Coordinates of C-alpha atoms in Angstrom, one line a residue:
M13 CA -9.1 94.9 -94.7
E14 CA -12.6 96.5 -94.8
Q15 CA -12.5 97.1 -91.0
V16 CA -9.2 99.0 -91.0
K17 CA -9.8 100.6 -94.5
A18 CA -6.4 99.5 -95.6
T19 CA -5.3 100.2 -99.2
C20 CA -2.2 98.1 -99.2
V21 CA -1.1 94.6 -98.0
F22 CA 2.7 94.3 -97.6
A23 CA 4.2 90.9 -98.2
E24 CA 7.7 89.5 -98.6
Q25 CA 8.7 88.6 -102.1
E26 CA 8.7 84.8 -102.5
V27 CA 10.0 82.3 -105.1
E28 CA 8.3 79.1 -104.1
H29 CA 5.5 78.0 -106.4
E30 CA 2.9 77.3 -103.6
L31 CA 3.5 80.7 -101.9
L32 CA 3.2 82.5 -105.3
F33 CA -0.1 80.7 -105.9
V34 CA -1.4 81.9 -102.5
M35 CA -0.3 85.4 -103.4
D36 CA -2.2 85.3 -106.7
V37 CA -5.3 84.1 -104.9
V38 CA -5.0 87.0 -102.3
N39 CA -4.4 89.5 -105.1
K40 CA -7.5 88.4 -107.0
H41 CA -9.6 88.7 -103.9
L42 CA -8.3 92.2 -103.1
K43 CA -9.3 93.4 -106.6
S44 CA -12.9 92.4 -105.8
M45 CA -12.8 94.6 -102.6
K46 CA -13.3 98.3 -102.3
V47 CA -12.4 100.8 -99.6
P48 CA -13.1 104.6 -99.6
Q49 CA -9.6 105.5 -100.5
D50 CA -8.7 103.0 -103.3
I51 CA -8.8 99.4 -104.4
P52 CA -6.5 97.4 -102.1
R53 CA -3.3 96.1 -103.6
I54 CA -0.3 93.9 -102.6
E55 CA 3.0 95.6 -102.2
L56 CA 6.1 93.3 -102.2
W57 CA 9.0 94.1 -99.9
K58 CA 12.4 92.6 -100.2
T59 CA 15.5 92.2 -98.0
P60 CA 18.1 91.8 -100.7
F61 CA 21.7 91.0 -100.0
Y62 CA 22.7 93.4 -102.8
D63 CA 21.2 96.7 -103.8
V64 CA 20.9 95.8 -107.5
K65 CA 18.1 94.7 -109.8
V66 CA 18.1 90.9 -109.9
Q67 CA 17.1 90.7 -113.5
T68 CA 20.3 92.5 -114.6
L69 CA 22.6 90.1 -112.8
A70 CA 24.7 87.6 -114.6
S71 CA 23.4 84.0 -114.6
S72 CA 26.9 82.6 -114.0
Y73 CA 28.2 82.8 -110.4
D74 CA 31.7 83.2 -111.8
D75 CA 30.6 86.4 -113.6
F76 CA 28.5 87.5 -110.6
E77 CA 31.5 87.3 -108.2
K78 CA 33.5 89.6 -110.5
L79 CA 31.0 92.4 -109.7
R80 CA 32.2 92.4 -106.1
L81 CA 28.9 93.7 -104.8
Q82 CA 28.6 95.0 -101.3
V83 CA 26.2 93.3 -98.9
T84 CA 23.6 95.8 -97.6
T85 CA 23.4 96.3 -93.8
P86 CA 20.4 94.8 -92.0
L87 CA 18.0 97.0 -90.0
Q88 CA 18.9 97.1 -86.3
L89 CA 15.5 98.3 -85.1
S90 CA 14.2 96.4 -82.1
T91 CA 10.6 97.6 -82.4
L92 CA 8.4 99.0 -85.2
P93 CA 5.9 101.8 -84.7
G94 CA 2.3 100.6 -84.4
A95 CA -1.0 102.1 -85.4
E96 CA -3.9 102.6 -83.0
M97 CA -7.1 101.0 -84.3
E98 CA -10.2 99.4 -82.9
L99 CA -11.0 96.0 -84.4
D100 CA -13.7 93.5 -83.7
W101 CA -11.5 90.3 -83.4
G102 CA -14.5 88.0 -82.8
N103 CA -14.1 84.9 -80.6
L104 CA -10.5 83.8 -80.6
P105 CA -10.1 80.0 -80.4
G106 CA -8.5 78.5 -77.3
Y107 CA -6.1 75.6 -77.1
D108 CA -8.9 73.1 -76.6
D109 CA -10.7 74.4 -79.6
I110 CA -7.6 74.0 -81.8
K111 CA -6.9 70.6 -80.4
G112 CA -10.5 69.5 -81.2
F113 CA -10.3 70.9 -84.7
M114 CA -7.1 69.0 -85.5
A115 CA -8.5 65.7 -84.0
N116 CA -11.7 66.0 -86.1
N117 CA -9.9 66.9 -89.3
R118 CA -7.0 64.4 -89.1
R119 CA -6.7 62.1 -92.1
K120 CA -6.6 58.4 -91.6
S121 CA -3.1 57.0 -91.4
Q122 CA -3.7 54.6 -94.3
D123 CA -4.7 57.5 -96.5
D124 CA -2.1 60.0 -95.4
W125 CA 1.0 59.9 -97.6
N126 CA 2.8 62.1 -95.1
M127 CA 3.3 59.0 -93.0
I128 CA 5.5 57.6 -95.7
K129 CA 7.9 60.5 -95.2
E130 CA 8.7 59.7 -91.6
T131 CA 11.3 57.0 -92.3
S132 CA 14.3 57.4 -94.6
A133 CA 15.4 55.1 -97.4
E134 CA 18.5 54.2 -95.4
T135 CA 16.4 53.0 -92.5
L136 CA 14.0 51.0 -94.6
L137 CA 16.6 49.4 -96.8
G138 CA 18.7 48.5 -93.8
R139 CA 15.7 46.7 -92.2
E140 CA 14.9 44.8 -95.4
M141 CA 18.5 43.7 -95.9
L142 CA 18.7 42.5 -92.3
K143 CA 15.5 40.5 -92.8
S144 CA 16.8 39.0 -96.0
R145 CA 19.9 37.8 -94.1
E146 CA 17.8 36.7 -91.1
S147 CA 20.3 38.5 -89.0
G148 CA 19.9 39.8 -85.5
E149 CA 22.1 42.8 -86.2
R150 CA 20.8 46.3 -85.4
S151 CA 19.1 48.4 -88.0
Y152 CA 21.1 50.7 -90.2
G153 CA 18.7 53.6 -89.4
F154 CA 19.6 56.5 -87.3
R155 CA 18.5 56.2 -83.7
Q156 CA 15.8 58.7 -82.9
I157 CA 17.2 60.4 -79.8
K158 CA 15.1 62.8 -77.9
S159 CA 16.9 65.8 -76.6
E160 CA 17.1 66.4 -72.9
E161 CA 14.1 68.5 -71.9
S162 CA 15.3 71.9 -70.9
N163 CA 13.5 75.2 -70.8
K164 CA 16.7 77.0 -71.6
S165 CA 17.7 74.9 -74.6
V166 CA 17.6 76.7 -78.0
F167 CA 17.5 73.3 -79.8
V168 CA 14.1 71.9 -81.0
T169 CA 12.9 68.8 -82.9
Q170 CA 12.9 65.3 -81.7
K171 CA 16.6 64.8 -82.1
G172 CA 17.2 68.2 -80.5
N173 CA 19.7 69.3 -83.2
V174 CA 18.1 72.3 -84.8
V175 CA 18.2 75.8 -83.5
G176 CA 14.8 77.3 -82.8
G177 CA 13.0 79.9 -80.7
G178 CA 12.8 83.6 -81.2
T179 CA 15.2 85.9 -83.0
Y180 CA 17.2 86.8 -79.9
S181 CA 17.6 83.1 -78.9
V182 CA 18.8 82.3 -82.4
L183 CA 21.2 85.3 -82.4
N184 CA 22.6 84.1 -79.1
A185 CA 23.2 80.6 -80.5
L186 CA 24.8 82.2 -83.6
S187 CA 27.2 84.1 -81.3
A188 CA 28.1 80.8 -79.6
Y189 CA 28.6 79.1 -83.0
L190 CA 30.9 81.8 -84.4
R191 CA 33.0 81.9 -81.2
Y192 CA 33.5 78.1 -81.1
L193 CA 37.3 78.5 -81.0
E194 CA 37.2 80.6 -77.9
G195 CA 35.5 78.0 -75.8
T196 CA 33.0 78.9 -73.1
A197 CA 31.9 78.4 -69.5
R198 CA 28.3 79.2 -70.4
D199 CA 26.0 76.1 -70.4
D200 CA 23.9 77.4 -73.3
W201 CA 26.9 78.1 -75.5
Q202 CA 28.5 74.8 -74.5
E203 CA 25.4 73.1 -75.8
V204 CA 25.8 74.8 -79.1
H205 CA 29.5 73.7 -79.3
D206 CA 28.5 70.1 -78.5
K207 CA 25.9 70.1 -81.3
L208 CA 28.3 71.7 -83.7
R209 CA 30.8 68.9 -83.3
A210 CA 28.2 66.3 -83.7
S211 CA 26.9 67.8 -86.9
E212 CA 30.2 68.5 -88.6
N213 CA 30.2 65.5 -90.9
R214 CA 32.2 67.6 -93.3
N215 CA 33.9 70.9 -93.0
G216 CA 31.3 73.7 -92.5
A217 CA 28.3 71.4 -92.7
S218 CA 27.3 72.1 -89.1
F219 CA 26.0 75.6 -90.0
N220 CA 23.2 74.4 -92.3
A221 CA 22.4 71.6 -90.0
L222 CA 21.9 73.8 -87.0
F223 CA 20.6 77.1 -88.4
G224 CA 19.0 76.1 -91.7
S225 CA 15.5 75.9 -90.3
A226 CA 15.8 79.3 -88.6
L227 CA 16.8 80.8 -91.9
S228 CA 14.0 79.2 -93.8
L229 CA 11.4 80.3 -91.3
G230 CA 12.7 83.8 -91.3
I231 CA 13.5 83.9 -87.6
I232 CA 16.9 85.3 -88.7
S233 CA 17.8 86.8 -92.1
R234 CA 20.7 85.9 -94.3
R235 CA 21.8 89.5 -94.1
R236 CA 21.9 89.4 -90.3
V237 CA 24.0 86.2 -90.3
H238 CA 26.4 87.8 -92.7
Y239 CA 26.5 91.0 -90.6
E240 CA 27.2 89.2 -87.3
A241 CA 29.8 86.9 -88.9
I242 CA 31.7 89.8 -90.5
K243 CA 31.4 91.9 -87.4
Y244 CA 33.0 89.2 -85.4
E245 CA 35.7 88.7 -88.0
K246 CA 36.6 92.3 -87.8
E247 CA 36.8 92.0 -84.0
R248 CA 39.2 89.1 -84.3
K249 CA 41.4 91.0 -86.9
A250 CA 41.4 94.5 -85.4
G251 CA 38.9 95.8 -88.0
F252 CA 40.8 94.2 -91.0
L253 CA 39.3 91.8 -93.5
S254 CA 41.8 89.6 -95.1
P255 CA 41.4 88.8 -98.9
F256 CA 42.8 85.3 -98.2
G257 CA 39.9 84.0 -96.2
Y258 CA 38.4 84.1 -92.7
S259 CA 40.2 83.5 -89.4
A260 CA 37.8 80.9 -88.1
A261 CA 36.1 77.9 -89.8
T262 CA 32.7 78.8 -88.3
I263 CA 32.9 82.3 -89.7
A264 CA 33.7 80.9 -93.1
A265 CA 30.9 78.3 -92.8
A266 CA 28.3 81.0 -91.9
V267 CA 29.3 83.5 -94.6
E268 CA 29.6 80.9 -97.4
A269 CA 26.2 79.3 -96.5
V270 CA 24.2 82.6 -96.6
C271 CA 26.0 83.9 -99.7
S272 CA 25.2 80.6 -101.4
K273 CA 21.6 80.7 -100.3
E274 CA 21.3 84.3 -101.6
W275 CA 22.7 83.2 -105.1
Y276 CA 20.2 80.4 -105.5
W277 CA 17.3 82.7 -104.4
I278 CA 18.5 85.1 -107.1
L279 CA 18.4 82.3 -109.7
A280 CA 15.0 81.2 -108.6
L281 CA 13.7 84.8 -108.9
R282 CA 15.1 85.1 -112.4
N283 CA 13.5 81.9 -113.5
Q284 CA 10.0 83.2 -112.7
I285 CA 10.3 85.4 -115.8
N286 CA 10.1 82.2 -117.9
N287 CA 7.0 80.8 -116.3
D288 CA 4.6 81.8 -119.2
G289 CA 6.0 79.2 -121.6
K290 CA 4.8 75.7 -122.5
Q291 CA 7.0 74.3 -119.8
S292 CA 6.5 76.1 -116.5
T293 CA 9.6 76.4 -114.3
R294 CA 8.8 76.3 -110.6
I295 CA 10.5 76.3 -107.2
W296 CA 9.9 73.8 -104.4
R297 CA 11.6 74.1 -101.0
W298 CA 12.8 70.8 -99.6
N299 CA 14.4 70.7 -96.1
G300 CA 15.0 74.4 -96.4
F301 CA 16.7 74.2 -99.9
L302 CA 15.4 75.5 -103.2
I303 CA 14.7 72.8 -105.8
Q304 CA 13.8 73.7 -109.4
Y305 CA 11.4 71.6 -111.4
T306 CA 9.5 71.9 -114.6
V307 CA 5.9 70.9 -115.2
A308 CA 3.8 70.5 -118.4
G309 CA 0.5 69.0 -119.3
E310 CA -3.0 69.3 -117.9
D311 CA -4.5 65.8 -118.0
G312 CA -3.4 62.1 -118.1
P313 CA -1.1 59.9 -116.1
A314 CA 1.6 61.5 -114.0
V315 CA 5.2 61.1 -115.2
L316 CA 8.3 62.1 -113.2
L317 CA 11.6 62.5 -115.1
V318 CA 14.9 62.2 -113.1
H319 CA 18.2 63.2 -114.7
G320 CA 21.7 61.7 -114.3
F321 CA 24.8 63.0 -112.5
G322 CA 25.9 66.4 -113.7
A323 CA 22.7 67.0 -115.7
F324 CA 19.5 68.8 -114.7
G325 CA 15.7 68.6 -115.3
E326 CA 15.9 70.3 -118.7
H327 CA 18.1 67.5 -120.0
Y328 CA 14.6 66.1 -120.8
R329 CA 14.0 69.2 -123.0
D330 CA 12.3 67.3 -125.8
N331 CA 10.7 64.7 -123.6
I332 CA 8.8 67.1 -121.3
Y333 CA 6.6 68.5 -124.1
G334 CA 6.8 65.4 -126.2
L335 CA 5.1 63.4 -123.5
S336 CA 2.8 66.1 -122.2
S337 CA 1.5 66.7 -125.8
T338 CA 0.4 63.1 -126.0
G339 CA -1.8 63.1 -122.9
H340 CA 0.5 63.0 -119.9
R341 CA 1.2 65.3 -117.0
V342 CA 5.0 65.6 -116.8
W343 CA 7.3 66.7 -114.0
A344 CA 11.0 67.0 -114.5
I345 CA 13.0 67.7 -111.3
T346 CA 16.5 69.1 -110.9
L347 CA 17.9 67.2 -108.0
L348 CA 19.6 68.9 -105.1
G349 CA 23.2 69.7 -106.0
F350 CA 22.6 70.1 -109.8
G351 CA 21.5 72.6 -112.4
K352 CA 19.9 75.6 -110.8
S353 CA 18.8 73.8 -107.7
E354 CA 20.6 74.6 -104.5
K355 CA 24.0 73.0 -103.7
P356 CA 24.3 73.1 -99.9
N357 CA 27.3 71.9 -97.9
I358 CA 25.9 68.5 -97.0
V359 CA 26.9 64.8 -97.6
Y360 CA 25.3 63.8 -100.9
T361 CA 24.2 60.1 -101.3
E362 CA 22.0 58.1 -103.5
L363 CA 19.7 57.5 -100.4
L364 CA 19.4 61.3 -99.8
W365 CA 18.2 61.8 -103.4
A366 CA 15.8 58.9 -103.0
D367 CA 14.3 60.6 -99.9
L368 CA 14.0 63.8 -102.0
L369 CA 12.1 62.0 -104.8
R370 CA 9.8 60.4 -102.2
D371 CA 8.9 63.8 -100.8
F372 CA 8.5 65.4 -104.2
I373 CA 5.9 62.7 -105.2
V374 CA 4.1 63.2 -101.9
D375 CA 4.2 67.0 -101.6
V376 CA 4.2 68.2 -105.3
V377 CA 2.7 65.5 -107.6
G378 CA 0.3 64.1 -105.0
E379 CA -0.4 60.7 -106.7
P380 CA 1.4 57.6 -107.9
V381 CA 3.7 58.3 -110.9
H382 CA 5.4 56.6 -113.7
L383 CA 9.0 57.2 -112.7
V384 CA 11.7 57.7 -115.4
G385 CA 15.4 57.8 -114.6
N386 CA 18.6 58.1 -116.6
S387 CA 22.1 57.0 -115.4
I388 CA 22.4 57.5 -111.6
G389 CA 18.9 58.9 -111.7
G390 CA 17.8 55.4 -112.8
Y391 CA 19.4 53.8 -109.7
I392 CA 17.7 56.4 -107.4
V393 CA 14.4 55.6 -109.1
A394 CA 15.0 51.9 -108.4
I395 CA 15.6 52.6 -104.7
V396 CA 12.3 54.5 -104.6
A397 CA 10.6 51.5 -106.3
R398 CA 12.0 49.1 -103.8
V399 CA 11.3 51.1 -100.6
W400 CA 8.0 53.0 -101.5
N401 CA 6.4 51.0 -104.3
V402 CA 3.0 52.5 -103.3
L403 CA 4.2 55.8 -104.8
I404 CA 4.8 54.3 -108.3
K405 CA 2.8 52.8 -111.1
S406 CA 5.8 51.8 -113.2
I407 CA 9.5 52.7 -113.7
V408 CA 11.5 53.3 -116.8
L409 CA 15.3 53.0 -116.5
I410 CA 17.3 54.6 -119.3
N411 CA 21.0 53.4 -119.3
S412 CA 20.7 53.1 -115.5
A413 CA 23.7 53.0 -113.2
G414 CA 23.9 50.0 -110.8
N415 CA 25.1 46.4 -111.1
V416 CA 23.2 43.2 -111.6
I417 CA 24.6 40.3 -109.6
P418 CA 23.5 36.7 -108.9
R419 CA 21.0 36.1 -106.1
N420 CA 22.2 35.1 -102.6
T421 CA 25.2 37.3 -103.0
S422 CA 26.1 39.3 -99.8
M423 CA 25.2 43.0 -99.8
S424 CA 26.1 45.9 -97.6
L425 CA 24.5 49.3 -96.9
S426 CA 26.8 52.2 -96.3
R427 CA 25.3 54.6 -93.7
Q428 CA 25.4 58.3 -94.4
S429 CA 27.2 58.9 -91.1
D430 CA 30.1 56.7 -92.5
R431 CA 30.6 58.8 -95.6
K432 CA 32.7 61.6 -94.4
T433 CA 35.0 63.8 -96.4
S434 CA 38.8 63.5 -96.3
V435 CA 41.8 65.4 -97.7
A436 CA 41.9 63.0 -100.6
T437 CA 38.2 63.5 -101.6
W438 CA 38.5 67.3 -101.1
L439 CA 41.5 67.4 -103.5
G440 CA 40.0 64.8 -105.9
S441 CA 36.8 66.7 -106.4
R442 CA 38.6 69.8 -107.3
I443 CA 40.8 68.0 -109.8
I444 CA 37.8 66.4 -111.4
L445 CA 36.0 69.8 -111.6
F446 CA 39.0 71.3 -113.4
Y447 CA 39.2 68.4 -115.8
L448 CA 35.5 68.5 -116.5
R449 CA 35.5 72.2 -117.3
L450 CA 38.4 71.7 -119.6
R451 CA 37.0 68.8 -121.5
I452 CA 33.2 69.0 -121.0
Q453 CA 32.3 69.5 -124.7
E454 CA 34.4 66.4 -125.7
L455 CA 33.1 64.3 -122.9
V456 CA 29.4 65.1 -123.5
K457 CA 29.7 64.5 -127.3
Q458 CA 31.1 61.0 -126.6
C459 CA 27.8 60.2 -124.9
Y460 CA 25.9 61.1 -128.1
P461 CA 27.6 58.7 -130.7
T462 CA 24.7 58.5 -133.2
K463 CA 23.6 62.2 -133.1
I464 CA 26.5 64.2 -132.0
E465 CA 24.7 67.4 -133.0
R466 CA 22.4 66.9 -130.0
A467 CA 25.3 67.8 -127.7
D468 CA 24.8 71.4 -128.7
D469 CA 26.0 74.7 -127.3
W470 CA 22.9 75.1 -125.1
L471 CA 23.5 71.9 -123.3
I472 CA 27.3 72.5 -122.9
N473 CA 26.8 76.0 -121.7
E474 CA 24.2 75.0 -119.1
M475 CA 26.5 72.4 -117.7
L476 CA 29.4 74.9 -117.6
R477 CA 27.3 77.5 -116.0
A478 CA 26.3 75.1 -113.2
S479 CA 29.9 74.1 -112.6
Y480 CA 30.7 77.5 -111.3
D481 CA 27.8 77.6 -108.8
P482 CA 28.8 77.6 -105.1
G483 CA 28.9 74.2 -103.6
V484 CA 29.7 72.2 -106.8
P485 CA 33.0 70.8 -105.4
V486 CA 31.1 69.4 -102.4
V487 CA 28.6 67.6 -104.8
L488 CA 31.6 66.1 -106.7
E489 CA 33.0 64.7 -103.5
S490 CA 30.0 62.4 -103.5
I491 CA 31.6 60.5 -106.4
F492 CA 34.0 59.0 -103.9
S493 CA 31.3 57.9 -101.5
F494 CA 28.6 56.5 -103.7
N495 CA 27.5 53.0 -102.7
L496 CA 25.8 51.3 -105.6
S497 CA 26.5 47.9 -104.1
I498 CA 22.8 47.0 -103.7
P499 CA 22.1 45.4 -107.1
L500 CA 19.4 46.5 -109.5
N501 CA 17.8 43.0 -109.6
Y502 CA 17.3 43.2 -105.8
L503 CA 15.8 46.7 -106.0
L504 CA 13.5 45.7 -108.8
E505 CA 12.4 42.4 -107.3
D506 CA 9.0 43.5 -106.1
V507 CA 8.1 45.6 -109.1
K508 CA 9.7 43.8 -112.0
E509 CA 6.4 43.3 -113.8
N510 CA 6.1 47.1 -114.1
V511 CA 9.7 47.8 -115.2
I512 CA 10.9 48.7 -118.7
I513 CA 14.6 49.2 -119.4
I514 CA 15.7 51.4 -122.4
Q515 CA 19.3 50.7 -123.2
G516 CA 21.4 52.7 -125.6
M517 CA 23.8 50.0 -126.9
K518 CA 26.6 52.5 -127.8
D519 CA 27.0 53.7 -124.2
P520 CA 30.7 54.8 -123.8
I521 CA 30.4 54.6 -120.0
S522 CA 29.3 51.0 -119.5
D523 CA 29.3 47.7 -121.4
S524 CA 25.7 47.6 -122.7
N525 CA 25.9 44.1 -124.1
A526 CA 27.1 42.7 -120.7
T527 CA 24.4 44.8 -118.9
V528 CA 21.6 43.5 -121.1
A529 CA 22.8 39.9 -120.7
M530 CA 22.9 40.2 -116.9
L531 CA 19.5 41.8 -116.8
K532 CA 17.9 39.0 -118.9
E533 CA 19.5 36.4 -116.6
H534 CA 18.7 37.9 -113.3
C535 CA 15.6 40.2 -113.8
D536 CA 12.7 37.9 -114.8
G537 CA 9.7 39.8 -116.1
V538 CA 11.6 43.0 -116.9
I539 CA 11.1 44.3 -120.5
I540 CA 14.3 45.5 -122.3
K541 CA 14.4 47.8 -125.3
K542 CA 17.8 48.0 -127.1
I543 CA 18.2 51.1 -129.2
D544 CA 20.9 52.6 -131.3
A545 CA 22.1 55.4 -129.0
G546 CA 24.7 56.3 -126.3
H547 CA 24.4 57.1 -122.6
C548 CA 21.5 59.6 -122.9
P549 CA 19.0 58.1 -125.4
H550 CA 16.2 60.3 -124.1
D551 CA 18.1 63.4 -125.4
E552 CA 19.9 61.9 -128.3
V553 CA 16.9 60.2 -129.9
P554 CA 13.9 61.8 -128.0
E555 CA 11.2 60.9 -130.5
L556 CA 12.1 57.2 -130.3
V557 CA 12.3 57.2 -126.5
N558 CA 9.0 59.2 -126.2
S559 CA 7.3 56.6 -128.4
I560 CA 8.6 53.8 -126.2
I561 CA 7.6 55.5 -123.0
C562 CA 4.1 56.4 -124.3
D563 CA 3.4 52.9 -125.4
W564 CA 4.7 51.5 -122.1
I565 CA 2.5 53.9 -120.0
H566 CA -0.6 53.1 -122.1
R567 CA 0.0 49.4 -121.5
V568 CA 0.5 49.8 -117.7
E569 CA -2.6 52.1 -117.4
S570 CA -4.7 49.6 -119.4
N571 CA -3.6 46.8 -117.0
I572 CA -4.5 49.0 -114.0
L573 CA -8.0 49.7 -115.4
A574 CA -8.4 46.0 -116.2
G575 CA -7.5 45.2 -112.6
F576 CA -10.1 47.6 -111.3
S577 CA -12.8 46.1 -113.5
E578 CA -12.2 42.5 -112.4

C-alpha cells in the first residue's frame, strides 16, 4: 500500500463470517496507515444478479419472484487495463521453500481434527456394523476412485468428479454440460457427459456436483452461468424463451441452481444487519453451501443446539440466551435444507447432516461440545456421538427420533447412492408441501399441548416463509428415504454415561410412555427426565429445559475436572 501510494483497496462483498472478520482486520490496519493523498480505505464491489438494493427486497421468495427482476448481463472483457509501477517484490519463495514451510508447520495427526473429516458417517457406521456382525462383506463406504491422469481433463479432486481449472476451461465444460442432449464426438465433452450421468442421483443434481466448487471459488460467476444457459436456450428456441420452462434438463438445472444460490446469498447479506444483537447471526460455507448459525456467550463450556425437521436454529430462541447468560458459549445451527440455510438440489440423509455437524464442530466451534438435539436433530446427534465421540462431552436428546430395539437384532445401513428419487417421491413431496402450508398453524400448535401460546405468529410465519424457498420440495423428498433403522441404544452404546434424555410426555408424534419404557430397558446408564410438554419442550417450556441442561452440563464438567485431577 505504502509503496504504490494506493488510497483504496477493492474487495468483493462477502457474507461468510470468517471472511468478514478478515475484512475488519484489514480495515483497522488501513486506518492506521497514511499515504500522501488520503487515508487508505476498503471499497466493496459486487456482481449482483439484480440491479436493486438487497435491503429492500422481500424476505419471502414467493414475494420476491413476483417482482420479476431482470438478471444483469456479465462483463465480457477478456483483459483489464493494468497500471505501470515499479515495486520491490523482495525474494519470492520457490517450490522447495513452500514445501519446507508446510513440512515444518504441519500439525501432528493425533492433534489435527481435520483428519476426522476425511471419512464420512456412512463409511464409519458401515465398518462398525460389519465388525459387529463379524461379516466379511465389503464396507458401505464409497470407493475412493482416482481419476485417470490426463493433462486435458477438466476434472479435479481424488474422485475426479469436480470441474476445475481456469475460467475458459470451466466455460468449455459448461458448454458441454448444457449441450448434453446433442451428443458429441469431442473427448473432453464426452468426459463431461459421462460425469453428468454418474452424478445425476436425482434430476438436476449433477450441476451442483460438477460445478459447485467452481462457483464457490469464483472461477465462474453465477451471472455468467445464467447468461450462457439462457443464450443457449435462445439458440435452441430461435430466440424465444418459453414461459412454460426450458427445453433441456441441463439448462433448467443450471438456471435453477444459480438463481437459488443468488437468493440464499441475498438472505445471508440481509441477515448481517442483525449482527449487533445479543445473539449474533453468522454464515458458514459448507461444501460450497451457505449455512446460517447463531452464537452467543463469551465464556464457559461449548454447547451446540440442533433443531428438528422443518425447524431452524432460532427454534431455540429462548434457549440460546438462556444458556449463554448462565455461563455457556452457545451455537445454534440451521441445518442444510432448512430455515435460511441453503437448500441445494442434493440427496438429503441423516448421514449427510451428521457429516455437516462433524465439520461444524471442527471448523467453527473448534473444541468438544455438549450436543443438544430435538426430534430428527436428536437422532443426528446420536450418530455423531457414535462415530466421532471425541468431538463431544455429552449429548442431550429432546424427544429424539429413532427407535429402541433389543440387542442382537439385525440392522442395515442404507447407502446414499441407493436413495434415489422417483415419480412417487417427487409427487409425494409436493402434496406434503401443499398440506403443510394449508395446516401449518394447526399442526405446530398440536406440538405445544401445555403452552399453546408458544406456537406464536413469529414461529408460524418463519416456517411459512421457509416453505417458499427454492429447493424445499427436494428436502421434503428425504422424508421418503430416511433410514432410522440403526437403533438409538446402539448409537448411544459407547457414550451412555454421558447422555440425558428430556422427554415431553404429551408428544403427539410418538408414544412417549412406550419410548421411555424401551429406553429404560435397553439403555443402561442413560438419565431420563420426563416433563409435562409436547414434541418441542425446549421451546414450549424453555425455562425448565434450560435448568435441566445447565444442571446436566455442570455435572458433566465437574466429572471431567475430577478425572483430570485424579
